[in-house]
mmCIF file with all atom_site columns, C-alpha atoms in Angstrom:
data_model
loop_
_atom_site.group_PDB
_atom_site.id
_atom_site.type_symbol
_atom_site.label_atom_id
_atom_site.label_alt_id
_atom_site.label_comp_id
_atom_site.label_asym_id
_atom_site.label_entity_id
_atom_site.label_seq_id
_atom_site.pdbx_PDB_ins_code
_atom_site.Cartn_x
_atom_site.Cartn_y
_atom_site.Cartn_z
_atom_site.occupancy
_atom_site.B_iso_or_equiv
_atom_site.pdbx_formal_charge
_atom_site.auth_seq_id
_atom_site.auth_comp_id
_atom_site.auth_asym_id
_atom_site.auth_atom_id
_atom_site.pdbx_PDB_model_num
ATOM 1   C CA . ARG S 1 1   ? 94.283  147.364 108.263 1.00 0.00 ? 91  ARG S CA 1
ATOM 2   C CA . ARG S 1 2   ? 92.675  145.833 111.332 1.00 0.00 ? 92  ARG S CA 1
ATOM 3   C CA . ASP S 1 3   ? 90.978  147.720 114.110 1.00 0.00 ? 93  ASP S CA 1
ATOM 4   C CA . VAL S 1 4   ? 92.344  146.873 117.544 1.00 0.00 ? 94  VAL S CA 1
ATOM 5   C CA . VAL S 1 5   ? 91.019  147.563 121.003 1.00 0.00 ? 95  VAL S CA 1
ATOM 6   C CA . LYS S 1 6   ? 93.847  147.182 123.495 1.00 0.00 ? 96  LYS S CA 1
ATOM 7   C CA . SER S 1 7   ? 92.855  147.500 127.139 1.00 0.00 ? 97  SER S CA 1
ATOM 8   C CA . THR S 1 8   ? 95.186  148.565 129.926 1.00 0.00 ? 98  THR S CA 1
ATOM 9   C CA . SER S 1 9   ? 95.305  144.948 131.096 1.00 0.00 ? 99  SER S CA 1
ATOM 10  C CA . ALA S 1 10  ? 96.707  143.649 127.776 1.00 0.00 ? 100 ALA S CA 1
ATOM 11  C CA . GLY S 1 11  ? 100.346 142.975 127.011 1.00 0.00 ? 101 GLY S CA 1
ATOM 12  C CA . LEU S 1 12  ? 101.837 142.989 123.497 1.00 0.00 ? 102 LEU S CA 1
ATOM 13  C CA . PHE S 1 13  ? 104.297 140.410 122.192 1.00 0.00 ? 103 PHE S CA 1
ATOM 14  C CA . ILE S 1 14  ? 106.148 139.862 118.891 1.00 0.00 ? 104 ILE S CA 1
ATOM 15  C CA . PRO S 1 15  ? 108.149 136.647 119.311 1.00 0.00 ? 105 PRO S CA 1
ATOM 16  C CA . GLU S 1 16  ? 110.104 137.027 116.042 1.00 0.00 ? 106 GLU S CA 1
ATOM 17  C CA . ILE S 1 17  ? 112.078 139.945 117.537 1.00 0.00 ? 107 ILE S CA 1
ATOM 18  C CA . ASP S 1 18  ? 111.668 139.004 121.219 1.00 0.00 ? 108 ASP S CA 1
ATOM 19  C CA . LEU S 1 19  ? 109.529 142.078 121.882 1.00 0.00 ? 109 LEU S CA 1
ATOM 20  C CA . GLU S 1 20  ? 107.469 142.156 125.064 1.00 0.00 ? 110 GLU S CA 1
ATOM 21  C CA . VAL S 1 21  ? 105.446 145.209 126.102 1.00 0.00 ? 111 VAL S CA 1
ATOM 22  C CA . THR S 1 22  ? 103.844 144.551 129.466 1.00 0.00 ? 112 THR S CA 1
ATOM 23  C CA . HIS S 1 23  ? 100.279 145.601 130.190 1.00 0.00 ? 113 HIS S CA 1
ATOM 24  C CA . GLY S 1 24  ? 99.825  149.211 131.185 1.00 0.00 ? 114 GLY S CA 1
ATOM 25  C CA . SER S 1 25  ? 102.885 150.395 129.244 1.00 0.00 ? 115 SER S CA 1
ATOM 26  C CA . LEU S 1 26  ? 100.860 151.727 126.308 1.00 0.00 ? 116 LEU S CA 1
ATOM 27  C CA . GLY S 1 27  ? 97.639  152.317 128.227 1.00 0.00 ? 117 GLY S CA 1
ATOM 28  C CA . GLY S 1 28  ? 94.229  151.535 126.777 1.00 0.00 ? 118 GLY S CA 1
ATOM 29  C CA . THR S 1 29  ? 93.653  152.499 123.154 1.00 0.00 ? 119 THR S CA 1
ATOM 30  C CA . TYR S 1 30  ? 91.427  152.029 120.101 1.00 0.00 ? 120 TYR S CA 1
ATOM 31  C CA . THR S 1 31  ? 93.643  151.969 117.026 1.00 0.00 ? 121 THR S CA 1
ATOM 32  C CA . THR S 1 32  ? 94.854  149.724 114.202 1.00 0.00 ? 122 THR S CA 1
ATOM 33  C CA . VAL S 1 33  ? 97.598  147.106 114.114 1.00 0.00 ? 123 VAL S CA 1
ATOM 34  C CA . GLU S 1 34  ? 99.811  149.669 112.373 1.00 0.00 ? 124 GLU S CA 1
ATOM 35  C CA . GLY S 1 35  ? 98.993  152.300 114.990 1.00 0.00 ? 125 GLY S CA 1
ATOM 36  C CA . LEU S 1 36  ? 99.708  149.885 117.830 1.00 0.00 ? 126 LEU S CA 1
ATOM 37  C CA . LEU S 1 37  ? 103.084 148.951 116.355 1.00 0.00 ? 127 LEU S CA 1
ATOM 38  C CA . GLN S 1 38  ? 103.981 152.612 115.872 1.00 0.00 ? 128 GLN S CA 1
ATOM 39  C CA . ALA S 1 39  ? 103.009 153.423 119.467 1.00 0.00 ? 129 ALA S CA 1
ATOM 40  C CA . ALA S 1 40  ? 105.256 150.614 120.737 1.00 0.00 ? 130 ALA S CA 1
ATOM 41  C CA . TYR S 1 41  ? 108.087 151.804 118.466 1.00 0.00 ? 131 TYR S CA 1
ATOM 42  C CA . ASP S 1 42  ? 107.816 155.385 119.702 1.00 0.00 ? 132 ASP S CA 1
ATOM 43  C CA . LYS S 1 43  ? 107.773 154.188 123.302 1.00 0.00 ? 133 LYS S CA 1
ATOM 44  C CA . LEU S 1 44  ? 110.964 152.206 122.798 1.00 0.00 ? 134 LEU S CA 1
ATOM 45  C CA . PHE S 1 45  ? 113.059 154.415 120.547 1.00 0.00 ? 135 PHE S CA 1
ATOM 46  C CA . GLU S 1 46  ? 112.047 157.972 121.345 1.00 0.00 ? 136 GLU S CA 1
ATOM 47  C CA . GLY S 1 47  ? 112.196 158.083 125.133 1.00 0.00 ? 137 GLY S CA 1
ATOM 48  C CA . ASP S 1 48  ? 114.268 157.238 128.174 1.00 0.00 ? 138 ASP S CA 1
ATOM 49  C CA . ILE S 1 49  ? 114.638 153.609 127.101 1.00 0.00 ? 139 ILE S CA 1
ATOM 50  C CA . ALA S 1 50  ? 116.468 154.623 123.923 1.00 0.00 ? 140 ALA S CA 1
ATOM 51  C CA . SER S 1 51  ? 118.688 156.993 125.892 1.00 0.00 ? 141 SER S CA 1
ATOM 52  C CA . PHE S 1 52  ? 119.684 154.169 128.206 1.00 0.00 ? 142 PHE S CA 1
ATOM 53  C CA . TYR S 1 53  ? 120.611 151.785 125.390 1.00 0.00 ? 143 TYR S CA 1
ATOM 54  C CA . LYS S 1 54  ? 122.029 154.278 122.876 1.00 0.00 ? 144 LYS S CA 1
ATOM 55  C CA . GLY S 1 55  ? 123.388 157.126 125.021 1.00 0.00 ? 145 GLY S CA 1
ATOM 56  C CA . ASP S 1 56  ? 127.035 158.048 125.398 1.00 0.00 ? 146 ASP S CA 1
ATOM 57  C CA . SER S 1 57  ? 127.375 155.887 128.484 1.00 0.00 ? 147 SER S CA 1
ATOM 58  C CA . ALA S 1 58  ? 125.933 152.775 126.801 1.00 0.00 ? 148 ALA S CA 1
ATOM 59  C CA . GLU S 1 59  ? 128.288 149.873 126.152 1.00 0.00 ? 149 GLU S CA 1
ATOM 60  C CA . ASN S 1 60  ? 129.165 149.277 122.508 1.00 0.00 ? 150 ASN S CA 1
ATOM 61  C CA . GLU S 1 61  ? 127.799 145.742 122.475 1.00 0.00 ? 151 GLU S CA 1
ATOM 62  C CA . ARG S 1 62  ? 124.528 146.811 124.084 1.00 0.00 ? 152 ARG S CA 1
ATOM 63  C CA . ARG S 1 63  ? 124.183 149.707 121.644 1.00 0.00 ? 153 ARG S CA 1
ATOM 64  C CA . LYS S 1 64  ? 124.841 147.358 118.708 1.00 0.00 ? 154 LYS S CA 1
ATOM 65  C CA . ARG S 1 65  ? 122.173 144.872 119.817 1.00 0.00 ? 155 ARG S CA 1
ATOM 66  C CA . PHE S 1 66  ? 119.681 147.666 120.321 1.00 0.00 ? 156 PHE S CA 1
ATOM 67  C CA . ASP S 1 67  ? 120.388 149.049 116.821 1.00 0.00 ? 157 ASP S CA 1
ATOM 68  C CA . GLU S 1 68  ? 119.800 145.610 115.327 1.00 0.00 ? 158 GLU S CA 1
ATOM 69  C CA . PHE S 1 69  ? 116.571 145.268 117.258 1.00 0.00 ? 159 PHE S CA 1
ATOM 70  C CA . GLN S 1 70  ? 115.410 148.684 116.023 1.00 0.00 ? 160 GLN S CA 1
ATOM 71  C CA . LYS S 1 71  ? 116.152 147.779 112.384 1.00 0.00 ? 161 LYS S CA 1
ATOM 72  C CA . LYS S 1 72  ? 114.101 144.576 112.691 1.00 0.00 ? 162 LYS S CA 1
ATOM 73  C CA . PHE S 1 73  ? 111.228 146.479 114.250 1.00 0.00 ? 163 PHE S CA 1
ATOM 74  C CA . GLU S 1 74  ? 111.346 149.014 111.405 1.00 0.00 ? 164 GLU S CA 1
ATOM 75  C CA . ARG S 1 75  ? 111.196 146.190 108.849 1.00 0.00 ? 165 ARG S CA 1
ATOM 76  C CA . ILE S 1 76  ? 108.049 144.901 110.555 1.00 0.00 ? 166 ILE S CA 1
ATOM 77  C CA . ILE S 1 77  ? 106.421 148.340 110.523 1.00 0.00 ? 167 ILE S CA 1
ATOM 78  C CA . ASN S 1 78  ? 107.315 148.774 106.831 1.00 0.00 ? 168 ASN S CA 1
ATOM 79  C CA . GLY S 1 79  ? 105.800 145.384 105.937 1.00 0.00 ? 169 GLY S CA 1
ATOM 80  C CA . GLU S 1 80  ? 109.159 143.878 104.984 1.00 0.00 ? 170 GLU S CA 1
ATOM 81  C CA . MET S 1 81  ? 109.186 141.126 107.611 1.00 0.00 ? 171 MET S CA 1
ATOM 82  C CA . ALA S 1 82  ? 106.558 138.591 108.605 1.00 0.00 ? 172 ALA S CA 1
ATOM 83  C CA . PHE S 1 83  ? 105.641 138.660 112.271 1.00 0.00 ? 173 PHE S CA 1
ATOM 84  C CA . THR S 1 84  ? 103.194 137.367 114.862 1.00 0.00 ? 174 THR S CA 1
ATOM 85  C CA . LEU S 1 85  ? 101.311 139.904 116.987 1.00 0.00 ? 175 LEU S CA 1
ATOM 86  C CA . ILE S 1 86  ? 100.050 138.561 120.314 1.00 0.00 ? 176 ILE S CA 1
ATOM 87  C CA . LEU S 1 87  ? 97.688  140.482 122.582 1.00 0.00 ? 177 LEU S CA 1
ATOM 88  C CA . ASP S 1 88  ? 97.608  138.768 125.968 1.00 0.00 ? 178 ASP S CA 1
ATOM 89  C CA . ASP S 1 89  ? 94.768  140.108 128.112 1.00 0.00 ? 179 ASP S CA 1
ATOM 90  C CA . PRO S 1 90  ? 94.071  138.203 131.367 1.00 0.00 ? 180 PRO S CA 1
ATOM 91  C CA . LEU S 1 91  ? 90.842  140.213 131.823 1.00 0.00 ? 181 LEU S CA 1
ATOM 92  C CA . ASP S 1 92  ? 89.601  139.528 128.275 1.00 0.00 ? 182 ASP S CA 1
ATOM 93  C CA . ASN S 1 93  ? 88.945  143.205 127.543 1.00 0.00 ? 183 ASN S CA 1
ATOM 94  C CA . SER S 1 94  ? 90.751  143.475 124.188 1.00 0.00 ? 184 SER S CA 1
ATOM 95  C CA . TYR S 1 95  ? 89.563  142.913 120.633 1.00 0.00 ? 185 TYR S CA 1
ATOM 96  C CA . MET S 1 96  ? 90.991  142.515 117.131 1.00 0.00 ? 186 MET S CA 1
ATOM 97  C CA . TYR S 1 97  ? 88.839  142.882 114.020 1.00 0.00 ? 187 TYR S CA 1
ATOM 98  C CA . SER S 1 98  ? 88.320  139.889 111.746 1.00 0.00 ? 188 SER S CA 1
ATOM 99  C CA . PRO S 1 99  ? 86.877  140.427 108.230 1.00 0.00 ? 189 PRO S CA 1
ATOM 100 C CA . THR S 1 100 ? 85.511  136.876 108.175 1.00 0.00 ? 190 THR S CA 1
ATOM 101 C CA . ALA S 1 101 ? 83.757  136.930 111.573 1.00 0.00 ? 191 ALA S CA 1
ATOM 102 C CA . PRO S 1 102 ? 81.895  134.958 112.785 1.00 0.00 ? 192 PRO S CA 1
ATOM 103 C CA . GLU S 1 103 ? 83.624  132.442 110.496 1.00 0.00 ? 193 GLU S CA 1
ATOM 104 C CA . PRO S 1 104 ? 87.194  131.431 111.437 1.00 0.00 ? 194 PRO S CA 1
ATOM 105 C CA . GLU S 1 105 ? 90.119  133.263 109.868 1.00 0.00 ? 195 GLU S CA 1
ATOM 106 C CA . PRO S 1 106 ? 93.391  131.394 109.197 1.00 0.00 ? 196 PRO S CA 1
ATOM 107 C CA . ARG S 1 107 ? 95.579  134.327 110.254 1.00 0.00 ? 197 ARG S CA 1
ATOM 108 C CA . LEU S 1 108 ? 93.732  135.051 113.492 1.00 0.00 ? 198 LEU S CA 1
ATOM 109 C CA . SER S 1 109 ? 93.435  132.734 116.477 1.00 0.00 ? 199 SER S CA 1
ATOM 110 C CA . ILE S 1 110 ? 91.946  133.106 119.939 1.00 0.00 ? 200 ILE S CA 1
ATOM 111 C CA . THR S 1 111 ? 93.330  131.193 122.910 1.00 0.00 ? 201 THR S CA 1
ATOM 112 C CA . CYS S 1 112 ? 91.360  131.025 126.155 1.00 0.00 ? 202 CYS S CA 1
ATOM 113 C CA . TYR S 1 113 ? 93.105  130.132 129.380 1.00 0.00 ? 203 TYR S CA 1
ATOM 114 C CA . GLU S 1 114 ? 92.608  130.164 133.133 1.00 0.00 ? 204 GLU S CA 1
ATOM 115 C CA . ARG S 1 115 ? 94.195  133.105 134.909 1.00 0.00 ? 205 ARG S CA 1
ATOM 116 C CA . THR S 1 116 ? 97.045  132.168 137.197 1.00 0.00 ? 206 THR S CA 1
ATOM 117 C CA . TYR S 1 117 ? 97.173  133.013 140.877 1.00 0.00 ? 207 TYR S CA 1
ATOM 118 C CA . MET S 1 118 ? 99.707  135.748 140.078 1.00 0.00 ? 208 MET S CA 1
ATOM 119 C CA . HIS S 1 119 ? 97.322  137.247 137.500 1.00 0.00 ? 209 HIS S CA 1
ATOM 120 C CA . ASN S 1 120 ? 94.551  137.415 140.086 1.00 0.00 ? 210 ASN S CA 1
ATOM 121 C CA . GLU S 1 121 ? 96.914  138.790 142.693 1.00 0.00 ? 211 GLU S CA 1
ATOM 122 C CA . GLU S 1 122 ? 98.079  141.540 140.360 1.00 0.00 ? 212 GLU S CA 1
ATOM 123 C CA . PHE S 1 123 ? 94.531  142.629 139.556 1.00 0.00 ? 213 PHE S CA 1
ATOM 124 C CA . GLY S 1 124 ? 93.324  142.376 143.158 1.00 0.00 ? 214 GLY S CA 1
ATOM 125 C CA . LEU S 1 125 ? 90.987  139.454 142.481 1.00 0.00 ? 215 LEU S CA 1
ATOM 126 C CA . ASN S 1 126 ? 92.278  137.052 145.111 1.00 0.00 ? 216 ASN S CA 1
ATOM 127 C CA . ASP S 1 127 ? 90.839  139.181 147.925 1.00 0.00 ? 217 ASP S CA 1
ATOM 128 C CA . MET S 1 128 ? 87.342  139.364 146.452 1.00 0.00 ? 218 MET S CA 1
ATOM 129 C CA . LYS S 1 129 ? 84.609  137.187 147.948 1.00 0.00 ? 219 LYS S CA 1
ATOM 130 C CA . THR S 1 130 ? 82.425  135.913 145.116 1.00 0.00 ? 220 THR S CA 1
ATOM 131 C CA . GLU S 1 131 ? 80.863  132.761 146.608 1.00 0.00 ? 221 GLU S CA 1
ATOM 132 C CA . ASN S 1 132 ? 78.090  131.898 149.043 1.00 0.00 ? 222 ASN S CA 1
ATOM 133 C CA . TYR S 1 133 ? 76.651  135.392 149.388 1.00 0.00 ? 223 TYR S CA 1
ATOM 134 C CA . ASP S 1 134 ? 73.276  134.006 150.426 1.00 0.00 ? 224 ASP S CA 1
ATOM 135 C CA . SER S 1 135 ? 74.770  131.890 153.215 1.00 0.00 ? 225 SER S CA 1
ATOM 136 C CA . PHE S 1 136 ? 77.205  134.539 154.418 1.00 0.00 ? 226 PHE S CA 1
ATOM 137 C CA . ILE S 1 137 ? 77.170  135.043 158.206 1.00 0.00 ? 227 ILE S CA 1
ATOM 138 C CA . PRO S 1 138 ? 78.035  138.610 159.229 1.00 0.00 ? 228 PRO S CA 1
ATOM 139 C CA . PRO S 1 139 ? 81.027  138.916 161.567 1.00 0.00 ? 229 PRO S CA 1
ATOM 140 C CA . GLU S 1 140 ? 80.449  139.713 165.213 1.00 0.00 ? 230 GLU S CA 1
ATOM 141 C CA . ASN S 1 141 ? 81.581  143.320 164.793 1.00 0.00 ? 231 ASN S CA 1
ATOM 142 C CA . SER S 1 142 ? 78.814  143.958 162.255 1.00 0.00 ? 232 SER S CA 1
ATOM 143 C CA . HIS S 1 143 ? 76.194  146.312 163.665 1.00 0.00 ? 233 HIS S CA 1
ATOM 144 C CA . ILE S 1 144 ? 73.442  148.632 162.505 1.00 0.00 ? 234 ILE S CA 1
ATOM 145 C CA . GLU S 1 145 ? 73.299  152.206 163.728 1.00 0.00 ? 235 GLU S CA 1
ATOM 146 C CA . ASN S 1 146 ? 70.377  154.607 163.765 1.00 0.00 ? 236 ASN S CA 1
ATOM 147 C CA . THR S 1 147 ? 71.968  156.457 160.849 1.00 0.00 ? 237 THR S CA 1
ATOM 148 C CA . GLY S 1 148 ? 71.283  153.504 158.555 1.00 0.00 ? 238 GLY S CA 1
ATOM 149 C CA . PHE S 1 149 ? 74.956  152.515 158.410 1.00 0.00 ? 239 PHE S CA 1
ATOM 150 C CA . GLU S 1 150 ? 75.807  148.854 158.830 1.00 0.00 ? 240 GLU S CA 1
ATOM 151 C CA . ALA S 1 151 ? 79.480  148.123 159.446 1.00 0.00 ? 241 ALA S CA 1
ATOM 152 C CA . GLN S 1 152 ? 80.676  145.270 157.259 1.00 0.00 ? 242 GLN S CA 1
ATOM 153 C CA . ASN S 1 153 ? 84.279  144.365 156.474 1.00 0.00 ? 243 ASN S CA 1
ATOM 154 C CA . VAL S 1 154 ? 83.480  142.521 153.206 1.00 0.00 ? 244 VAL S CA 1
ATOM 155 C CA . PHE S 1 155 ? 80.783  142.791 150.555 1.00 0.00 ? 245 PHE S CA 1
ATOM 156 C CA . ALA S 1 156 ? 77.992  140.385 151.494 1.00 0.00 ? 246 ALA S CA 1
ATOM 157 C CA . GLY S 1 157 ? 75.719  140.710 148.485 1.00 0.00 ? 247 GLY S CA 1
ATOM 158 C CA . HIS S 1 158 ? 73.085  143.163 147.308 1.00 0.00 ? 248 HIS S CA 1
ATOM 159 C CA . ARG S 1 159 ? 70.771  144.649 149.924 1.00 0.00 ? 249 ARG S CA 1
ATOM 160 C CA . PRO S 1 160 ? 67.708  146.652 148.848 1.00 0.00 ? 250 PRO S CA 1
ATOM 161 C CA . GLY S 1 161 ? 68.036  150.352 149.585 1.00 0.00 ? 251 GLY S CA 1
ATOM 162 C CA . LYS S 1 162 ? 71.700  150.003 150.556 1.00 0.00 ? 252 LYS S CA 1
ATOM 163 C CA . VAL S 1 163 ? 75.058  150.644 148.862 1.00 0.00 ? 253 VAL S CA 1
ATOM 164 C CA . PHE S 1 164 ? 78.347  149.052 149.929 1.00 0.00 ? 254 PHE S CA 1
ATOM 165 C CA . LYS S 1 165 ? 81.207  151.549 150.175 1.00 0.00 ? 255 LYS S CA 1
ATOM 166 C CA . SER S 1 166 ? 83.834  153.198 152.341 1.00 0.00 ? 256 SER S CA 1
ATOM 167 C CA . GLY S 1 167 ? 82.311  156.323 153.813 1.00 0.00 ? 257 GLY S CA 1
ATOM 168 C CA . SER S 1 168 ? 82.473  158.662 156.782 1.00 0.00 ? 258 SER S CA 1
ATOM 169 C CA . SER S 1 169 ? 81.505  155.888 159.229 1.00 0.00 ? 259 SER S CA 1
ATOM 170 C CA . GLY S 1 170 ? 83.877  153.295 157.772 1.00 0.00 ? 260 GLY S CA 1
ATOM 171 C CA . ILE S 1 171 ? 83.437  150.333 155.419 1.00 0.00 ? 261 ILE S CA 1
ATOM 172 C CA . GLY S 1 172 ? 79.973  148.834 155.166 1.00 0.00 ? 262 GLY S CA 1
ATOM 173 C CA . TYR S 1 173 ? 76.421  149.352 153.905 1.00 0.00 ? 263 TYR S CA 1
ATOM 174 C CA . TYR S 1 174 ? 74.980  152.855 153.703 1.00 0.00 ? 264 TYR S CA 1
ATOM 175 C CA . ASP S 1 175 ? 71.494  154.051 152.843 1.00 0.00 ? 265 ASP S CA 1
ATOM 176 C CA . ASP S 1 176 ? 71.339  154.558 149.102 1.00 0.00 ? 266 ASP S CA 1
ATOM 177 C CA . ARG S 1 177 ? 70.973  158.327 149.468 1.00 0.00 ? 267 ARG S CA 1
ATOM 178 C CA . CYS S 1 178 ? 73.460  161.146 149.065 1.00 0.00 ? 268 CYS S CA 1
ATOM 179 C CA . GLU S 1 179 ? 75.202  162.077 152.330 1.00 0.00 ? 269 GLU S CA 1
ATOM 180 C CA . GLU S 1 180 ? 73.551  165.492 152.423 1.00 0.00 ? 270 GLU S CA 1
ATOM 181 C CA . ALA S 1 181 ? 70.102  163.906 152.245 1.00 0.00 ? 271 ALA S CA 1
ATOM 182 C CA . VAL S 1 182 ? 71.029  161.415 154.951 1.00 0.00 ? 272 VAL S CA 1
ATOM 183 C CA . ASP S 1 183 ? 72.178  164.200 157.302 1.00 0.00 ? 273 ASP S CA 1
ATOM 184 C CA . VAL S 1 184 ? 69.032  166.276 156.753 1.00 0.00 ? 274 VAL S CA 1
ATOM 185 C CA . GLN S 1 185 ? 66.658  163.345 157.125 1.00 0.00 ? 275 GLN S CA 1
ATOM 186 C CA . ASP S 1 186 ? 68.406  162.056 160.255 1.00 0.00 ? 276 ASP S CA 1
ATOM 187 C CA . HIS S 1 187 ? 68.320  165.515 161.798 1.00 0.00 ? 277 HIS S CA 1
ATOM 188 C CA . MET S 1 188 ? 64.625  165.835 161.020 1.00 0.00 ? 278 MET S CA 1
ATOM 189 C CA . ALA S 1 189 ? 63.963  162.438 162.560 1.00 0.00 ? 279 ALA S CA 1
ATOM 190 C CA . LYS S 1 190 ? 65.670  163.443 165.811 1.00 0.00 ? 280 LYS S CA 1
ATOM 191 C CA . LEU S 1 191 ? 63.625  166.644 165.977 1.00 0.00 ? 281 LEU S CA 1
ATOM 192 C CA . GLN S 1 192 ? 60.481  164.634 165.302 1.00 0.00 ? 282 GLN S CA 1
ATOM 193 C CA . ILE S 1 193 ? 61.128  162.562 168.411 1.00 0.00 ? 283 ILE S CA 1
ATOM 194 C CA . GLY S 1 194 ? 61.068  165.683 170.578 1.00 0.00 ? 284 GLY S CA 1
ATOM 195 C CA . GLY S 1 195 ? 57.747  166.855 169.139 1.00 0.00 ? 285 GLY S CA 1
ATOM 196 C CA . ALA S 1 196 ? 56.654  170.093 167.518 1.00 0.00 ? 286 ALA S CA 1
ATOM 197 C CA . ALA S 1 197 ? 58.055  172.266 170.309 1.00 0.00 ? 287 ALA S CA 1
ATOM 198 C CA . THR S 1 198 ? 61.645  171.334 169.449 1.00 0.00 ? 288 THR S CA 1
ATOM 199 C CA . HIS S 1 199 ? 61.364  172.144 165.745 1.00 0.00 ? 289 HIS S CA 1
ATOM 200 C CA . PRO S 1 200 ? 61.792  175.686 164.375 1.00 0.00 ? 290 PRO S CA 1
ATOM 201 C CA . ASN S 1 201 ? 58.988  175.044 161.897 1.00 0.00 ? 291 ASN S CA 1
ATOM 202 C CA . ALA S 1 202 ? 56.488  173.497 164.226 1.00 0.00 ? 292 ALA S CA 1
ATOM 203 C CA . ASP S 1 203 ? 53.724  173.505 161.664 1.00 0.00 ? 293 ASP S CA 1
ATOM 204 C CA . VAL S 1 204 ? 55.495  170.958 159.448 1.00 0.00 ? 294 VAL S CA 1
ATOM 205 C CA . VAL S 1 205 ? 56.136  168.434 162.194 1.00 0.00 ? 295 VAL S CA 1
ATOM 206 C CA . ALA S 1 206 ? 53.384  166.216 163.511 1.00 0.00 ? 296 ALA S CA 1
ATOM 207 C CA . LYS S 1 207 ? 53.007  166.017 167.252 1.00 0.00 ? 297 LYS S CA 1
ATOM 208 C CA . PRO S 1 208 ? 54.209  162.765 168.822 1.00 0.00 ? 298 PRO S CA 1
ATOM 209 C CA . ASP S 1 209 ? 51.650  160.166 169.712 1.00 0.00 ? 299 ASP S CA 1
ATOM 210 C CA . VAL S 1 210 ? 50.458  160.324 173.298 1.00 0.00 ? 300 VAL S CA 1
#
């Protein structure tokens, strides 16, 4: 029994029976190899997919091929057929236990590869700016308001006391305070400008400099 961590970004493949379970189909899970196989089996043969291939409206040839595929899968689960289990995770968030780690194990191999453009597109990575933060020049529509909000269309690196997010004023940098605190402090600041006479609690507000 091997522990397995399968992330939502990992796909599952068994080439001996031409099985491909795309990422997201089984969700993220911490289980064993046996548990992962059983989850894939249940997904295939106890849901809508099975009804499509084995229902009354299914063609005889299609139903026959699906029955053969199911029998092979059952042989794998019962340990009667050798197989290769491949976890393909473009985000490298999955793990399979090795009893010989950190030494190599003949039955377990790890293959590293560069993500393709389509991988990055699918996970939303192509639109992320990850280079030249220090030399980034803010666009012309970037501006700073009295509220502490700085409009910014893209993340331009860490800024002390600020958090980058989409908020009530749009996308950009906000003071790293909860919105309630920002509203109260901004309101107090505006009252401070008018002096003690404009504040309901005049004794807590210093008089403006003359």
